[in-house]
Coordinates of N, CA and C and ligand atoms in Angstrom, one line a residue:
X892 N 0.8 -1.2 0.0 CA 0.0 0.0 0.0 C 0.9 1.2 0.0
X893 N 0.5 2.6 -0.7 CA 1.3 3.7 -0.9 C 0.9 4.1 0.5
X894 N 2.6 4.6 0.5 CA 2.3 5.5 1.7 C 1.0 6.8 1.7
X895 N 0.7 7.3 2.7 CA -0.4 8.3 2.7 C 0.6 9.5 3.5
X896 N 0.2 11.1 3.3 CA 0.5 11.6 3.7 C -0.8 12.7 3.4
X897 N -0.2 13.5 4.6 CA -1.4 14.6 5.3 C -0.8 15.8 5.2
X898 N -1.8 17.0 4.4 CA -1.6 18.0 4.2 C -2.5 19.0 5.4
X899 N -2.2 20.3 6.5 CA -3.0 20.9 7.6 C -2.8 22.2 7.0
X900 N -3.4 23.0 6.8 CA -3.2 24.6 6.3 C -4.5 24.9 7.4
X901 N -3.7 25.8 8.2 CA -4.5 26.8 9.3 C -4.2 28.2 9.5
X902 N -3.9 29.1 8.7 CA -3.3 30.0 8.3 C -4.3 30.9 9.5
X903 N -3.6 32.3 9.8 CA -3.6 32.9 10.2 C -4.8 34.3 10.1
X904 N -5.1 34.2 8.6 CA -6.4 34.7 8.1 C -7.4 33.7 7.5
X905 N -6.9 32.6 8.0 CA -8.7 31.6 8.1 C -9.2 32.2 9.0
X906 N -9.9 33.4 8.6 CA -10.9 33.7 10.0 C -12.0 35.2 9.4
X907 N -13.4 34.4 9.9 CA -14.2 35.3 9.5 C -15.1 35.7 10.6
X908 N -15.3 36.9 10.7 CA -16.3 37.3 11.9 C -18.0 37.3 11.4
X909 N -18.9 36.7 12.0 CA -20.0 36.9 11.3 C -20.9 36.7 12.8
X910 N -22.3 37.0 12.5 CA -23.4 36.7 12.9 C -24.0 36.1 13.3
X911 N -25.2 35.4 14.0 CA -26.0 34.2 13.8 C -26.3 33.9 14.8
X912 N -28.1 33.2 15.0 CA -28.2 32.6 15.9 C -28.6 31.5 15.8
X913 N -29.3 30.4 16.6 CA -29.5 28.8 16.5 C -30.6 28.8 16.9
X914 N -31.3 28.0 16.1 CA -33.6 28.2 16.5 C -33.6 26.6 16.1
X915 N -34.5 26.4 17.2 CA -34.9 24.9 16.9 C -36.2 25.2 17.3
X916 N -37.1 24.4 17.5 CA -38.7 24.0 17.7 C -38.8 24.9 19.4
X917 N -39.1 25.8 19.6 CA -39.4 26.1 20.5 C -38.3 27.1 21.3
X918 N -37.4 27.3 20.9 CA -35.8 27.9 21.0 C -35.1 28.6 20.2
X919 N -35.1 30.2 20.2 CA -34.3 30.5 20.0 C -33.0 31.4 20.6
X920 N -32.0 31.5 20.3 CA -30.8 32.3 20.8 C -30.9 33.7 20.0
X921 N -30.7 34.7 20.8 CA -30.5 36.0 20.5 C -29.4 35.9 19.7
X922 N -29.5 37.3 18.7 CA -28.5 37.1 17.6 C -27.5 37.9 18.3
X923 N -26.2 37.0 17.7 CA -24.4 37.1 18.8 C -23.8 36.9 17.6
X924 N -23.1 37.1 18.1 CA -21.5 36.6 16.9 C -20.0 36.2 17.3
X925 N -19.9 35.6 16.5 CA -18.1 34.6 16.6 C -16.9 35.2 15.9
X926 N -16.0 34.9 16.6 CA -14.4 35.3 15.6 C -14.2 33.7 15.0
X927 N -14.7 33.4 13.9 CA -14.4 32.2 13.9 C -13.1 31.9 12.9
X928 N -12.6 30.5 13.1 CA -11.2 30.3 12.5 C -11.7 29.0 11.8
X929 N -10.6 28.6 10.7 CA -11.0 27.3 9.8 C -9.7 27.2 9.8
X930 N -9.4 25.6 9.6 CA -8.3 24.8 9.1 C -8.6 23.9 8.2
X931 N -8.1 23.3 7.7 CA -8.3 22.0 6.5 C -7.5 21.2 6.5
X932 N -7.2 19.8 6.4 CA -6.3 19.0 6.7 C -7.1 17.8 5.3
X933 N -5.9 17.7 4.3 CA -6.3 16.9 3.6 C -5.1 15.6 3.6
X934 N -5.5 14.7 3.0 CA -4.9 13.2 3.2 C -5.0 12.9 1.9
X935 N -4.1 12.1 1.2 CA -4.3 11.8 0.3 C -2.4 11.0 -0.4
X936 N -2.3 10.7 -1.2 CA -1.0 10.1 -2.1 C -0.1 11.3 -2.7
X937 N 0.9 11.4 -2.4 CA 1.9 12.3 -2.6 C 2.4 11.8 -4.5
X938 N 1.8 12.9 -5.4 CA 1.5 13.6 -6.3 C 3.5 13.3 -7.1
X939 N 3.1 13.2 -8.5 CA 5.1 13.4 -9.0 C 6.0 14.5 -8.6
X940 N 4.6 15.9 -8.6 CA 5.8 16.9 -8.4 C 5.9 17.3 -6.6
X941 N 5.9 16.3 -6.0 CA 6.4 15.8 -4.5 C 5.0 16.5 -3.5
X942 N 3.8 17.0 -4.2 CA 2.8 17.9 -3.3 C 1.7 16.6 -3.3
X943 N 0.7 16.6 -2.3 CA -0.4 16.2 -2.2 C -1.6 17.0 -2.5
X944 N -1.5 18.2 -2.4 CA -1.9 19.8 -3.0 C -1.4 20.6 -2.8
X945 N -1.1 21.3 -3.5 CA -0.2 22.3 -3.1 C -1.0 23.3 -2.3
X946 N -0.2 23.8 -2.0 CA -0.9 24.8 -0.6 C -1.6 25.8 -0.9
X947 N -0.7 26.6 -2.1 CA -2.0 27.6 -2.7 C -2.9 27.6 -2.9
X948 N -3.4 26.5 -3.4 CA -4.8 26.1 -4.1 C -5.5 26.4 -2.8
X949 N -5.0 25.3 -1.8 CA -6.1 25.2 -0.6 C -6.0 26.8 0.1
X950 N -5.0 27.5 -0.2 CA -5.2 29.3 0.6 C -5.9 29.8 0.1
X951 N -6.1 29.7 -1.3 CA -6.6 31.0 -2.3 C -8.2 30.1 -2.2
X952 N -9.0 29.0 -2.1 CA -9.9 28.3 -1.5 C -10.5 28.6 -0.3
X953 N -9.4 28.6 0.8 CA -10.3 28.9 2.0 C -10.5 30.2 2.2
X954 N -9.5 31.0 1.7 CA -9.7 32.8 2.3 C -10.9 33.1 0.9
X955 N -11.3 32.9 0.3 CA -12.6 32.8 -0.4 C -13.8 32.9 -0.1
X956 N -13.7 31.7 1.1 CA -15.2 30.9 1.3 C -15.0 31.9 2.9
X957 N -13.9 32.1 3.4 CA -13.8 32.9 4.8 C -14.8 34.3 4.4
X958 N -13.8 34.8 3.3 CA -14.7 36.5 2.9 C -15.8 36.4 2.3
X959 N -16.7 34.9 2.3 CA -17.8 35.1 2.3 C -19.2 35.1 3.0
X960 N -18.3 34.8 4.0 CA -18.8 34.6 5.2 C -18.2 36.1 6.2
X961 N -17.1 36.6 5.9 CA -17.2 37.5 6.7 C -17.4 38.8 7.0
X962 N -17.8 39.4 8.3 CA -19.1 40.3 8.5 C -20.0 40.5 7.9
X963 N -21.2 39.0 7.9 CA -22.4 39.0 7.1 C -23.2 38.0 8.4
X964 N -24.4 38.4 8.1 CA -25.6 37.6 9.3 C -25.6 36.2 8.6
X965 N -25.6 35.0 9.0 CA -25.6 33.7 8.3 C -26.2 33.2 8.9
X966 N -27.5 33.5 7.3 CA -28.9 32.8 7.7 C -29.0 31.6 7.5
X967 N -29.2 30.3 7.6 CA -29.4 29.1 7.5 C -30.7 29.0 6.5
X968 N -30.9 29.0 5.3 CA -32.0 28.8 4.9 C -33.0 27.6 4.8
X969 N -32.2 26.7 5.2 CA -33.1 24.8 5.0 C -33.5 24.7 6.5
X970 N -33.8 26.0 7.6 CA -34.1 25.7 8.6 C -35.6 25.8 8.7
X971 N -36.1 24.8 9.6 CA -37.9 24.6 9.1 C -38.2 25.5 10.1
X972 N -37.4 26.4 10.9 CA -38.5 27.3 12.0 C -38.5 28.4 11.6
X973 N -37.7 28.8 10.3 CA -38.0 30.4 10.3 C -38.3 30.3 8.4
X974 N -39.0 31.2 7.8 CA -39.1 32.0 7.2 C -38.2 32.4 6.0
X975 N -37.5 32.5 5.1 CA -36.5 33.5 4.7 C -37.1 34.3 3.0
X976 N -37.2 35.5 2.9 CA -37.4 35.5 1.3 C -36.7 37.0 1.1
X977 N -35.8 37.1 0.1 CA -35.3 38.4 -0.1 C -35.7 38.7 -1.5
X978 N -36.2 40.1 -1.5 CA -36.9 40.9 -2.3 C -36.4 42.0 -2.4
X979 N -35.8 42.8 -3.5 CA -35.4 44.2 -3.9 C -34.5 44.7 -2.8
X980 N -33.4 43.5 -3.0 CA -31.8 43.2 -2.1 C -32.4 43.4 -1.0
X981 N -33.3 42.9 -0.6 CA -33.5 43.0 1.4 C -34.0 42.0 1.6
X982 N -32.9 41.4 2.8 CA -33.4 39.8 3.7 C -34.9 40.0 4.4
X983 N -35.6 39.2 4.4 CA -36.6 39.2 5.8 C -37.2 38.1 6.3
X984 N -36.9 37.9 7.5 CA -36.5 36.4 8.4 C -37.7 36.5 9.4
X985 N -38.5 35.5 9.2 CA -39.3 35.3 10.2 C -39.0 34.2 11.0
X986 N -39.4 34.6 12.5 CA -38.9 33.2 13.3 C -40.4 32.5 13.1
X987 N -40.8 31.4 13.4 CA -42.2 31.1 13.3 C -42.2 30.5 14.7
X988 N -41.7 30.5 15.5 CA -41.8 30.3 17.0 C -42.6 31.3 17.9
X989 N -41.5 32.6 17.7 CA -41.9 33.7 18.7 C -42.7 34.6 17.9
X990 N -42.2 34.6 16.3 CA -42.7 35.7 15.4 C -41.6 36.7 15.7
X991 N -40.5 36.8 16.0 CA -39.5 37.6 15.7 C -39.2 37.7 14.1
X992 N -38.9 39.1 13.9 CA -38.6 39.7 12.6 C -37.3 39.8 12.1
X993 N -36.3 40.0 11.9 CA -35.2 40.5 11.0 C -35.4 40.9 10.0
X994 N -35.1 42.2 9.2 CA -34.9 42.7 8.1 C -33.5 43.7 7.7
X995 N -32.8 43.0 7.1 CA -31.2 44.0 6.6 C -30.8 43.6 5.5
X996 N -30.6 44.5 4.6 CA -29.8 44.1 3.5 C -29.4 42.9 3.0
X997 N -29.6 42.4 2.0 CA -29.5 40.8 1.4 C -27.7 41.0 1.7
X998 N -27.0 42.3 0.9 CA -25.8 41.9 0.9 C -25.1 41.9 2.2
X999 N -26.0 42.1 3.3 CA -25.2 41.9 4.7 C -25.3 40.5 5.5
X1000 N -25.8 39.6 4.4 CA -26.5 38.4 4.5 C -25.4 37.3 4.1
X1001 N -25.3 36.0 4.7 CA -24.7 34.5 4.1 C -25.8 34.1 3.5
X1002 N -26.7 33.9 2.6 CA -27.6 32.5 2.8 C -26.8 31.5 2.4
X1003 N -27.0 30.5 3.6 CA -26.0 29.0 3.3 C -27.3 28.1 3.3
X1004 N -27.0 27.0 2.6 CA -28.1 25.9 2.3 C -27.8 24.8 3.8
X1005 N -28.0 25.2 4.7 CA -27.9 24.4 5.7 C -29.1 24.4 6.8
X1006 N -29.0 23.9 8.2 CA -30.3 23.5 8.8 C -30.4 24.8 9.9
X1007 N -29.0 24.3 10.3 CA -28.8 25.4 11.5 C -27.3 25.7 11.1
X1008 N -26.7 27.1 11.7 CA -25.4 27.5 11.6 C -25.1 27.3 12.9
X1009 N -24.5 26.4 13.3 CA -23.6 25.5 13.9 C -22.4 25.0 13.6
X1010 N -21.2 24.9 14.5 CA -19.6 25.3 13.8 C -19.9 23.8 13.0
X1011 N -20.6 22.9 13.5 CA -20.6 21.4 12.9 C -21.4 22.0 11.4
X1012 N -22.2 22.5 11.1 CA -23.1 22.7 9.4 C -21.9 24.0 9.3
X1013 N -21.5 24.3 9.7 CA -20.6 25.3 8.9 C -19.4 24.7 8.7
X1014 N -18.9 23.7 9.0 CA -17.3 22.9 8.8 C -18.2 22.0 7.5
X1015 N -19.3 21.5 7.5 CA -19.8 20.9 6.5 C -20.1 21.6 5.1
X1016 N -20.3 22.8 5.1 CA -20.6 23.4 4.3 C -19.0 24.3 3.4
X1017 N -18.1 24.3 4.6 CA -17.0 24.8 3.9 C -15.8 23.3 3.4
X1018 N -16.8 21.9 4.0 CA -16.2 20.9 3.0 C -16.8 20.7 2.1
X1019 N -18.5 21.0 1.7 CA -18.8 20.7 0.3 C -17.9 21.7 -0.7
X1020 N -17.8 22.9 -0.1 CA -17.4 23.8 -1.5 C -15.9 23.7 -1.5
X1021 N -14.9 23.2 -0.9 CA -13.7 23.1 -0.8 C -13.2 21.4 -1.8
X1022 N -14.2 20.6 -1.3 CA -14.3 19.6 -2.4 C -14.6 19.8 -3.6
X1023 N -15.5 20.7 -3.7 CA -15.6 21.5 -5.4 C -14.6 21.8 -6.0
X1024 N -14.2 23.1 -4.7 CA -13.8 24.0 -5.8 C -11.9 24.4 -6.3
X1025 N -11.6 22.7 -5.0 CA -10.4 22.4 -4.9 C -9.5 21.5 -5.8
X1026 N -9.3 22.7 -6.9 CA -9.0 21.7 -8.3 C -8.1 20.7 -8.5
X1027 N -8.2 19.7 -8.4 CA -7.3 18.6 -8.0 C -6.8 18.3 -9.6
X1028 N -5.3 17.9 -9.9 CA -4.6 17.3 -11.5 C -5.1 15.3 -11.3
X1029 N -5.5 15.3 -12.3 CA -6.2 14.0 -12.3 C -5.1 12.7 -12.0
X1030 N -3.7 13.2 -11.7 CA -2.8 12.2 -11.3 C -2.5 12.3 -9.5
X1031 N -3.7 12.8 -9.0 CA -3.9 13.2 -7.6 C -4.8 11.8 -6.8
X1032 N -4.7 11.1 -5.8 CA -5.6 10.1 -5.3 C -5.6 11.0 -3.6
X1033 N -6.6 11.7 -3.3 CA -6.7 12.1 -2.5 C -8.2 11.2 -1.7
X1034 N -7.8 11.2 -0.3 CA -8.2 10.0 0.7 C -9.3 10.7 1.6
X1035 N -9.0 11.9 2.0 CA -10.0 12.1 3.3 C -9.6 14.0 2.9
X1036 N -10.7 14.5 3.6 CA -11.2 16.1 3.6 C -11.2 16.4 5.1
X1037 N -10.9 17.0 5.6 CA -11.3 17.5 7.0 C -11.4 19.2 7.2
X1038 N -12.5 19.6 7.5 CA -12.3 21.4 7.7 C -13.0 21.4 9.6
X1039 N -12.2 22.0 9.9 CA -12.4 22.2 11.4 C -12.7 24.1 11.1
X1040 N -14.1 24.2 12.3 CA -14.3 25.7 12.3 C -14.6 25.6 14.0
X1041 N -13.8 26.8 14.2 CA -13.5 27.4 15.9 C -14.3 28.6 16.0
X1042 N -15.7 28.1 16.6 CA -16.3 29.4 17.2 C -15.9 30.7 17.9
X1043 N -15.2 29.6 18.7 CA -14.1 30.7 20.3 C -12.6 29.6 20.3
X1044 N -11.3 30.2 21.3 CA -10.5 29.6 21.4 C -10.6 28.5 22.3
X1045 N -10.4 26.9 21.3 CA -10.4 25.2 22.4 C -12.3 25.2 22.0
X1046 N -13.1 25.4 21.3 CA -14.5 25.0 21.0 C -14.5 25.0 19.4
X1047 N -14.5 24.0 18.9 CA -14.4 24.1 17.5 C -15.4 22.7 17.1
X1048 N -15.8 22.5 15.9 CA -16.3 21.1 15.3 C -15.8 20.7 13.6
X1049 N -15.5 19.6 13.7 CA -14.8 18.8 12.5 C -15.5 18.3 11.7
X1050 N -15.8 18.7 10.5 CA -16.5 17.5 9.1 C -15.2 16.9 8.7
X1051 N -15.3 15.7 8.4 CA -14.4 14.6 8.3 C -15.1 13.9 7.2
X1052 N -14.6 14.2 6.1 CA -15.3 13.0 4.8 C -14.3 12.4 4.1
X1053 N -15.2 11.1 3.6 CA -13.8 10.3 3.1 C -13.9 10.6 1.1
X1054 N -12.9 10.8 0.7 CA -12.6 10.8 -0.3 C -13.1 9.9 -1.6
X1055 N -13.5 9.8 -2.7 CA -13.4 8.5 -3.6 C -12.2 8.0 -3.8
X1056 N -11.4 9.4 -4.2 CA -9.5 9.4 -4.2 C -10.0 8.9 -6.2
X1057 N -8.8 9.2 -6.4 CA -8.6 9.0 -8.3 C -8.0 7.6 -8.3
X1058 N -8.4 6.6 -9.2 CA -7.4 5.4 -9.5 C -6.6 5.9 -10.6
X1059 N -5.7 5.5 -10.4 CA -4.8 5.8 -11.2 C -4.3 5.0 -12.4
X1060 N -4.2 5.5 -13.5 CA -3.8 4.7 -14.7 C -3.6 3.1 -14.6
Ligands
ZN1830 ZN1 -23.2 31.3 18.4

């Protein structure tokens, strides 16, 4: 079996400040916000020209998906307790619990296709689009994805997926 080796990029501007709060059936949290931080840790078969990915790819990838998320309210839109519809660039979020309102600017807005923004649906969400948009050379067999996102410092949550990986010729 080929050796495996592991790629960690946690750079220092993985980090986006944003908004948000968490509503479930009966609950919700006043809207707060995070300094939050991301890392990525990819696994996979060390490549001819000696990289597993090169590291750019994965910087110019994550500080992307960071400034799009950062200083913007991130609404969860697949969440079944509130409301979401924007009209003539303006968000407006109904809770359907309390009847709480939000209305601001679309562009001061995330919509992410997720349930709740939770560091766990937000590490998930910056591994769907990191698996996209992380252009791999077809002589690459990459194994496993991991993006960790840190609410606060020592509280963070991990999506961990496993790879198809490329067979190789
Ligand atoms: Zn929070």
């Amino acid at each position: 079996m080929a050796d495996r080796f592991q790629v960690f990029v946690g750079k220092e501007d993985f980090r986006f400040n944003a908004a948000h709060f968490s509503v479930y059936s009966g609950f919700r949290e006043r809207l707060h916000g995070h300094n939050y931080r991301v890392s990525v840790l990819l696994e996979g078969e060390i490549g001819p020209d000696g990289y597993v990915v090169d590291f750019g790819d994965i910087k110019k990838a994550t500080r992307l998906l960071c400034a799009r998320l950062n200083e913007r309210f991130i609404v969860p839109t697949l969440n079944d307790r509130i409301e979401v519809s924007c009209a003539d660039g303006q968000m407006e979020l109904l809770c359907l619990d309390d009847g709480g309102r939000y209305s601001m600017p679309e562009a001061d807005c995330a919509m992410l296709p997720i349930a709740h923004s939770s560091a766990e649906e937000l590490a998930l969400w910056f591994c769907d689009r990191l698996a996209e948009e992380l252009a791999l050379p077809a002589d690459r067999t990459l194994l496993s994805l991991e993006v960790t996102v840190a609410e606060a410092p020592g509280q963070e949550a991990r999506c961990c997926r496993q790879l198809a990986g490329k067979a190789r010729a």
